[in-house]
mmCIF file of C-alpha atoms in Angstrom:
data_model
loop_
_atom_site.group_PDB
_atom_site.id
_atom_site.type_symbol
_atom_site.label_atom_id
_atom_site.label_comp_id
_atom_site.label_asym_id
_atom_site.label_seq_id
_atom_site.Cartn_x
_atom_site.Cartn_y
_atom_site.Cartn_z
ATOM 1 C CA UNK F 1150 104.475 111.922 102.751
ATOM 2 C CA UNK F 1151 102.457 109.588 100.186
ATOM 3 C CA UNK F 1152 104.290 111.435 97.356
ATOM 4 C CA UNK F 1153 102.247 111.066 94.258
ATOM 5 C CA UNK F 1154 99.603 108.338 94.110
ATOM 6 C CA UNK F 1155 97.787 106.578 91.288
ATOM 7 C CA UNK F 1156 95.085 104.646 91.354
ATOM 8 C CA UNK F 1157 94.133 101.962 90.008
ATOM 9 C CA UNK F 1158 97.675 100.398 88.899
ATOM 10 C CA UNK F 1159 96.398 98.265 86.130
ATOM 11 C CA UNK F 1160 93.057 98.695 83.962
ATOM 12 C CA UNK F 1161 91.112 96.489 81.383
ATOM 13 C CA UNK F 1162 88.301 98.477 79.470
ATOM 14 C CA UNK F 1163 85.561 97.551 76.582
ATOM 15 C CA UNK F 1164 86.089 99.783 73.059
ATOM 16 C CA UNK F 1165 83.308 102.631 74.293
ATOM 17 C CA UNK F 1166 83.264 102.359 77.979
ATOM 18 C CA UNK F 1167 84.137 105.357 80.455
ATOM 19 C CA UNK F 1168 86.614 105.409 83.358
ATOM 20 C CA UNK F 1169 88.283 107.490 85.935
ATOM 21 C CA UNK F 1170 92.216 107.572 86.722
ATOM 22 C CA UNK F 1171 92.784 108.465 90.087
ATOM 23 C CA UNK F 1172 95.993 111.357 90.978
ATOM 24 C CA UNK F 1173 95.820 112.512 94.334
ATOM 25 C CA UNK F 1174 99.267 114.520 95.769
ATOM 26 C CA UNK F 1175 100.429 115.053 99.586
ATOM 27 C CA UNK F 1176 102.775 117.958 98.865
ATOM 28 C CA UNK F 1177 100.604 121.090 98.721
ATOM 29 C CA UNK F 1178 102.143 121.345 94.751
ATOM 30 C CA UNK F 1179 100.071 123.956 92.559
ATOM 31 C CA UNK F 1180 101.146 122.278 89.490
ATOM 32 C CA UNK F 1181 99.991 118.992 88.575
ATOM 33 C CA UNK F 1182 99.915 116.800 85.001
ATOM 34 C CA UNK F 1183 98.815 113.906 83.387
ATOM 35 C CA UNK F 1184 100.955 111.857 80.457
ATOM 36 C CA UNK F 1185 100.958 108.816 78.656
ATOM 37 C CA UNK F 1186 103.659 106.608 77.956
ATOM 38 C CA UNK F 1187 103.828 104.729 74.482
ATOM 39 C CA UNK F 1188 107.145 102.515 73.348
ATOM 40 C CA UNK F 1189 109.385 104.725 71.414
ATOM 41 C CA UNK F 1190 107.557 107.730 72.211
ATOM 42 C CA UNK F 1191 108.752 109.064 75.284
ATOM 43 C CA UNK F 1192 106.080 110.998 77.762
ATOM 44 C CA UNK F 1193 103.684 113.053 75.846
ATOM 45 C CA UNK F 1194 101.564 115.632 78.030
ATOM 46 C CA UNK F 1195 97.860 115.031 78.032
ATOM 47 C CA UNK F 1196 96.543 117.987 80.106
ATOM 48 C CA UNK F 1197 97.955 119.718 83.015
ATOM 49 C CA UNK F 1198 96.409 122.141 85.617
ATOM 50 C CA UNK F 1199 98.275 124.980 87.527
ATOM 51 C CA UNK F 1200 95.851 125.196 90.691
ATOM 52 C CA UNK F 1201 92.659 124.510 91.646
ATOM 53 C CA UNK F 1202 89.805 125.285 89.164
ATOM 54 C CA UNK F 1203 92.200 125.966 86.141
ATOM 55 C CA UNK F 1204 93.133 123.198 83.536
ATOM 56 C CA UNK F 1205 94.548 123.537 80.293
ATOM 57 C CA UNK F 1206 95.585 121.315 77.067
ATOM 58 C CA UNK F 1207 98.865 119.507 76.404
ATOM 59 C CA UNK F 1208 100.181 117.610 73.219
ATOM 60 C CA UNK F 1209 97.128 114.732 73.285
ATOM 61 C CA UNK F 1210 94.098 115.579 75.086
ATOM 62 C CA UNK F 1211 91.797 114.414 72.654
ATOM 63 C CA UNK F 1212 89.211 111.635 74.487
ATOM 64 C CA UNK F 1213 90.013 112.759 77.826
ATOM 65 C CA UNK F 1214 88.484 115.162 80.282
ATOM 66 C CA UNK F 1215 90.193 116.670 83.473
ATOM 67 C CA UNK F 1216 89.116 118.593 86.565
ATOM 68 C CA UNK F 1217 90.556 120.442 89.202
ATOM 69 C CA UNK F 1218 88.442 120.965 92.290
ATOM 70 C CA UNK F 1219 91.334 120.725 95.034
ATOM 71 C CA UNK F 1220 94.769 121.041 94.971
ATOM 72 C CA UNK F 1221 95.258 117.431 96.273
ATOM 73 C CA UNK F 1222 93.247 115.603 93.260
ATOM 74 C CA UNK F 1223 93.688 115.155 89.530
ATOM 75 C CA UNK F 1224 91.857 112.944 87.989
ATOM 76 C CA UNK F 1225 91.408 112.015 84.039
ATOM 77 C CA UNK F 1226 88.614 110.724 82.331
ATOM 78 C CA UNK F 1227 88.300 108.502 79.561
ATOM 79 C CA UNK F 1228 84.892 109.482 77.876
ATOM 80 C CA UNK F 1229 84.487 106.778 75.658
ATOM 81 C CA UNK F 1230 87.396 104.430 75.590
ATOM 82 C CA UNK F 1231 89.458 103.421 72.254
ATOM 83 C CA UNK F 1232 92.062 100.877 71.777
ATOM 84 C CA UNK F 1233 94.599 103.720 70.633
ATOM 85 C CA UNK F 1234 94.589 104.712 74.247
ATOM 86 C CA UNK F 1235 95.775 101.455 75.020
ATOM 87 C CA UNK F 1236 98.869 103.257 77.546
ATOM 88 C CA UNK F 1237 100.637 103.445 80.487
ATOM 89 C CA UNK F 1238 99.614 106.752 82.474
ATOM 90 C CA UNK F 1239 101.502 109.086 84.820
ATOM 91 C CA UNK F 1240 100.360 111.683 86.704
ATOM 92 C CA UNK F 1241 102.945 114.318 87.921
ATOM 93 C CA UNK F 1242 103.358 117.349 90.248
ATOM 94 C CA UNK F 1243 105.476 119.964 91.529
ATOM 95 C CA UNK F 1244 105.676 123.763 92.819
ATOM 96 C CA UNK F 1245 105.242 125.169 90.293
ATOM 97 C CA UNK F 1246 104.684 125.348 86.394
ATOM 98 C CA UNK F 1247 107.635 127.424 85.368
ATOM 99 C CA UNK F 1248 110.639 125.424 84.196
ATOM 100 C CA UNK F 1249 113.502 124.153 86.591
ATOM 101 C CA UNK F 1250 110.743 122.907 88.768
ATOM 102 C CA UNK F 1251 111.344 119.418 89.791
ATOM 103 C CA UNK F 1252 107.867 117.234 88.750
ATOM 104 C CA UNK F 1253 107.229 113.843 91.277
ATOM 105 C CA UNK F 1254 105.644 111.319 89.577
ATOM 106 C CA UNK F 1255 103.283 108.785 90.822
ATOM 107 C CA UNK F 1256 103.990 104.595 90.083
ATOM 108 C CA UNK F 1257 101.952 105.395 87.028
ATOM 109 C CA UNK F 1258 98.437 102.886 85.803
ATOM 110 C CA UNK F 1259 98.657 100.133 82.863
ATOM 111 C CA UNK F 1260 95.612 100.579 80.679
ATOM 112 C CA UNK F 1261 94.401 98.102 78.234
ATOM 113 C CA UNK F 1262 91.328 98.716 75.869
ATOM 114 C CA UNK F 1263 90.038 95.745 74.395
ATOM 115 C CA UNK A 835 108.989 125.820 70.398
ATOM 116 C CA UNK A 836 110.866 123.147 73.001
ATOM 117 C CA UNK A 837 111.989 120.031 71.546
ATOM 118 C CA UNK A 838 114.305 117.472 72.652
ATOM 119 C CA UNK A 839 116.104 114.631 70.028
ATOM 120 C CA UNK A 840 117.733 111.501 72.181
ATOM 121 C CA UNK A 841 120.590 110.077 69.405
ATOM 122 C CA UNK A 842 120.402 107.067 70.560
ATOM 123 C CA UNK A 843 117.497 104.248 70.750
ATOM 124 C CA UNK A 844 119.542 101.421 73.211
ATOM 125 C CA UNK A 845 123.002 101.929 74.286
ATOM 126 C CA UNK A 846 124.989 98.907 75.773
ATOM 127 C CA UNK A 847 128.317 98.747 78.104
ATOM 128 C CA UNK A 848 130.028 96.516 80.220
ATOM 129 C CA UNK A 849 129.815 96.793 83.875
ATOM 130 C CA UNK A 850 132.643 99.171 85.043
ATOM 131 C CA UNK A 851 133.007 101.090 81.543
ATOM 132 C CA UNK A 852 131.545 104.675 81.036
ATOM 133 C CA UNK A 853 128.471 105.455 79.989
ATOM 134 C CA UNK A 854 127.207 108.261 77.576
ATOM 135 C CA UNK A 855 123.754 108.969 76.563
ATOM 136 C CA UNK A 856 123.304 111.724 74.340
ATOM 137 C CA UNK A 857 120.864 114.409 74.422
ATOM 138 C CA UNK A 858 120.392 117.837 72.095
ATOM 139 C CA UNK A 859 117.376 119.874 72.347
ATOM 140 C CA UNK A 860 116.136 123.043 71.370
ATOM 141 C CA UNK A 861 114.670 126.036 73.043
ATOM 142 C CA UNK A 862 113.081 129.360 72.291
ATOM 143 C CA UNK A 863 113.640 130.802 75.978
ATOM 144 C CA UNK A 864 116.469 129.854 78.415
ATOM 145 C CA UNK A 865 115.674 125.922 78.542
ATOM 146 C CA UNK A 866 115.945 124.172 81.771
ATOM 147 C CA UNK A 867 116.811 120.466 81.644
ATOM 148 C CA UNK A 868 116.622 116.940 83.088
ATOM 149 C CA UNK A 869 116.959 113.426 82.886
ATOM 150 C CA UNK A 870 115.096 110.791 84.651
ATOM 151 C CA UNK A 871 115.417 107.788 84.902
ATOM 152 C CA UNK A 872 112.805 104.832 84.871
ATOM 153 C CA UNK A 873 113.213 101.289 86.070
ATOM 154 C CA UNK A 874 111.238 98.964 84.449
ATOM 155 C CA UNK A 875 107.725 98.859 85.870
ATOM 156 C CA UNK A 876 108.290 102.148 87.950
ATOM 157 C CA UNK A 877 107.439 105.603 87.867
ATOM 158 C CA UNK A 878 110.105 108.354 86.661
ATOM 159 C CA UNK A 879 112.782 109.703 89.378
ATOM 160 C CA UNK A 880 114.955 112.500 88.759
ATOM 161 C CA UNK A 881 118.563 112.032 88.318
ATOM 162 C CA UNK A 882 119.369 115.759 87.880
ATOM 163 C CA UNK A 883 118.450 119.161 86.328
ATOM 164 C CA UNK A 884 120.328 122.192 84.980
ATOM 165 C CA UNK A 885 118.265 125.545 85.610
ATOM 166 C CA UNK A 886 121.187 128.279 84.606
ATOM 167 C CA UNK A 887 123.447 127.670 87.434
ATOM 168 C CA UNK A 888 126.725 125.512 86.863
ATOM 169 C CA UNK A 889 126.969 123.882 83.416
ATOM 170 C CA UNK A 890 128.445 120.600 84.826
ATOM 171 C CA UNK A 891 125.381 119.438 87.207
ATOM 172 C CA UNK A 892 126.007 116.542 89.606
ATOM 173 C CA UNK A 893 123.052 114.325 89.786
ATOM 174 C CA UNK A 894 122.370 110.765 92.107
ATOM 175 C CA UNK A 895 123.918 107.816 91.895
ATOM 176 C CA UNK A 896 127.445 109.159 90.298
ATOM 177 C CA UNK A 897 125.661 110.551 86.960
ATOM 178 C CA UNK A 898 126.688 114.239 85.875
ATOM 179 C CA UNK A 899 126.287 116.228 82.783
ATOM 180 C CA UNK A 900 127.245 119.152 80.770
ATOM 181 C CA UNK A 901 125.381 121.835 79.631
ATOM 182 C CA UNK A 902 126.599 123.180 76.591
ATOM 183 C CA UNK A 903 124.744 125.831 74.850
ATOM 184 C CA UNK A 904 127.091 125.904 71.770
ATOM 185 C CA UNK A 905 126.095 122.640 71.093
ATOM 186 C CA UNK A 906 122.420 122.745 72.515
ATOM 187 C CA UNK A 907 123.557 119.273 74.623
ATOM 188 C CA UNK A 908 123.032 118.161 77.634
ATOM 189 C CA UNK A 909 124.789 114.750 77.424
ATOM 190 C CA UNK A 910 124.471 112.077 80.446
ATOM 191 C CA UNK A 911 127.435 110.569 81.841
ATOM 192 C CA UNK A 912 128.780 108.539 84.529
ATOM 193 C CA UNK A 913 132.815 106.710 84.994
ATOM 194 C CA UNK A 914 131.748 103.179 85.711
ATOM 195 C CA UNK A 915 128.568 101.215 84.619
ATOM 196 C CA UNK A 916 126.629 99.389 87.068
ATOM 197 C CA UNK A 917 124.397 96.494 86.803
ATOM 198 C CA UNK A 918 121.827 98.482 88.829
ATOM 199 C CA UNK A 919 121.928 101.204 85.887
ATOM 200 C CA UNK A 920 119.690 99.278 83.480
ATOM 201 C CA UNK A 921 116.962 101.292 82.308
ATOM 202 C CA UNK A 922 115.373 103.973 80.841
ATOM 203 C CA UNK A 923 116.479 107.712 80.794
ATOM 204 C CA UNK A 924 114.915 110.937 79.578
ATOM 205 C CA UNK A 925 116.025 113.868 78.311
ATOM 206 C CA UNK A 926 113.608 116.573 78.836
ATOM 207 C CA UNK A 927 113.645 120.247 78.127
ATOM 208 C CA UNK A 928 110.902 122.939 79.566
ATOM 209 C CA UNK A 929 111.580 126.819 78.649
ATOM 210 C CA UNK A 930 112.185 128.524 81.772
ATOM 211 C CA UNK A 931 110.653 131.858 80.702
ATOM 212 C CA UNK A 932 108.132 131.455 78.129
ATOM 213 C CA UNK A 933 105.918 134.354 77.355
ATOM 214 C CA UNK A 934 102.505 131.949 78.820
ATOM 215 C CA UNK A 935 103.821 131.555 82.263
ATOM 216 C CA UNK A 936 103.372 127.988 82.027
ATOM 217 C CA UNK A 937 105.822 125.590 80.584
ATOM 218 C CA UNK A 938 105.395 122.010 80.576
ATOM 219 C CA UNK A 939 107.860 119.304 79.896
ATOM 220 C CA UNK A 940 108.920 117.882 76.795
ATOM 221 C CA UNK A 941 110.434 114.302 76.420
ATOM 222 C CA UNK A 942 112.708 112.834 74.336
ATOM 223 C CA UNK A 943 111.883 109.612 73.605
ATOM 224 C CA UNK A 944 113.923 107.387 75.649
ATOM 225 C CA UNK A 945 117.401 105.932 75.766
ATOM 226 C CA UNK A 946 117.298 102.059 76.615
ATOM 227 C CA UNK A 947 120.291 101.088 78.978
ATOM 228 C CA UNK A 948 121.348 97.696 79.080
ATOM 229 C CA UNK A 949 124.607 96.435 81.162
ATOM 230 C CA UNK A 950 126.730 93.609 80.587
ATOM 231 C CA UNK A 951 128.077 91.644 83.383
#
């Protein structure tokens, strides 16, 4: 198994352009999530999906979009980018969504908005 | 509401010493817990998790810890430091029986390991 795959790993973007981070998952998990990483501020949830066709909110989601047509793929989407998104990103999965599941995360992508 | 508070920012030891990084959180449901680690430039990897079983959970690489409800801590320890340990680890909290259904993670904000030679 592939585990959890991101693509791509790194990213430079324009102020105002639009791009897609790619999650894709081997594992058959229902559960799958997108965070960014800032320094000092641990992993904060962006949006998260518990199966195919349903997506909800985390902590940040503003400027990003999120779909859910198969259980394999994830992806985010930056709608019009802004330097505060400057980030490192993570996409994660697992089982389930109920606590005590273990999530796999993927190698995560460096994005830089100029 | 989950939340998680790591006490400490960067902790330093010297190879072969103990190592404890500290971890309290707090939970409206029965939590469940973790810490991962994160070397630099990687992804996140679980060391281990506490879901209501034993209070003292064994994780990888010779790390344990305690869950202690008194307290509301789940401190990370291990006997002997290794150079390999360098790195990041997060404490993270999820309620395991929320009234949504759903429960995602929440991180504390990071513990910077460094060891001395």
């Amino acid at each position: 198994n592939a585990g959890v795959t991101q693509t791509p790993k790194f990213q430079v973007l324009k102020t105002g352009q639009s791009m897609t981070l790619q999650c894709a998952q081997d594992m058959n998990h229902e559960y799958m999530s997108w965070y960014r990483q800032d320094p000092g501020m641990g992993l904060r949830l962006i949006h998260y999906s518990v199966g195919a066709g349903i997506t909800d909110q985390g902590e940040v989601p503003n400027g990003y979009n999120v779909s859910r047509s198969t259980t394999e793929d994830f992806p985010l989407r930056l709608l019009s980018a802004a330097p505060s998104q400057t980030s490192v990103y993570f996409c994660a999965s697992s089982y389930q969504g109920q606590g005590g599941a273990t999530q796999y995360f993927g190698p995560g992508t460096r994005l830089t908005v100029l | 509401a989950q939340s998680v508070t790591q006490l400490d920012s960067h902790v330093s030891v010297s190879e072969g010493t103990p190592v404890l990084l500290r971890c309290n959180y707090s939970s409206s449901y029965s939590p469940s817990l973790f810490w991962y680690v994160q070397h630099p430039n990687k992804g996140l990897q679980l060391l281990l998790k506490y879901t209501s079983a034993a209070t003292l959970v064994k994780g990888i690489n010779g790390f344990e810890a305690e869950f202690k409800k008194s307290e509301t801590s789940f401190h990370l320890t291990k006997p002997s430091a290794h150079m390999s340990d360098a790195a990041e680890y997060f404490c993270v909290v999820s309620d395991r029986a929320s009234l949504s259904g759903n429960t995602p993670l929440v991180f504390g904000k990071g513990t910077r390991l460094s060891v001395i030679a």
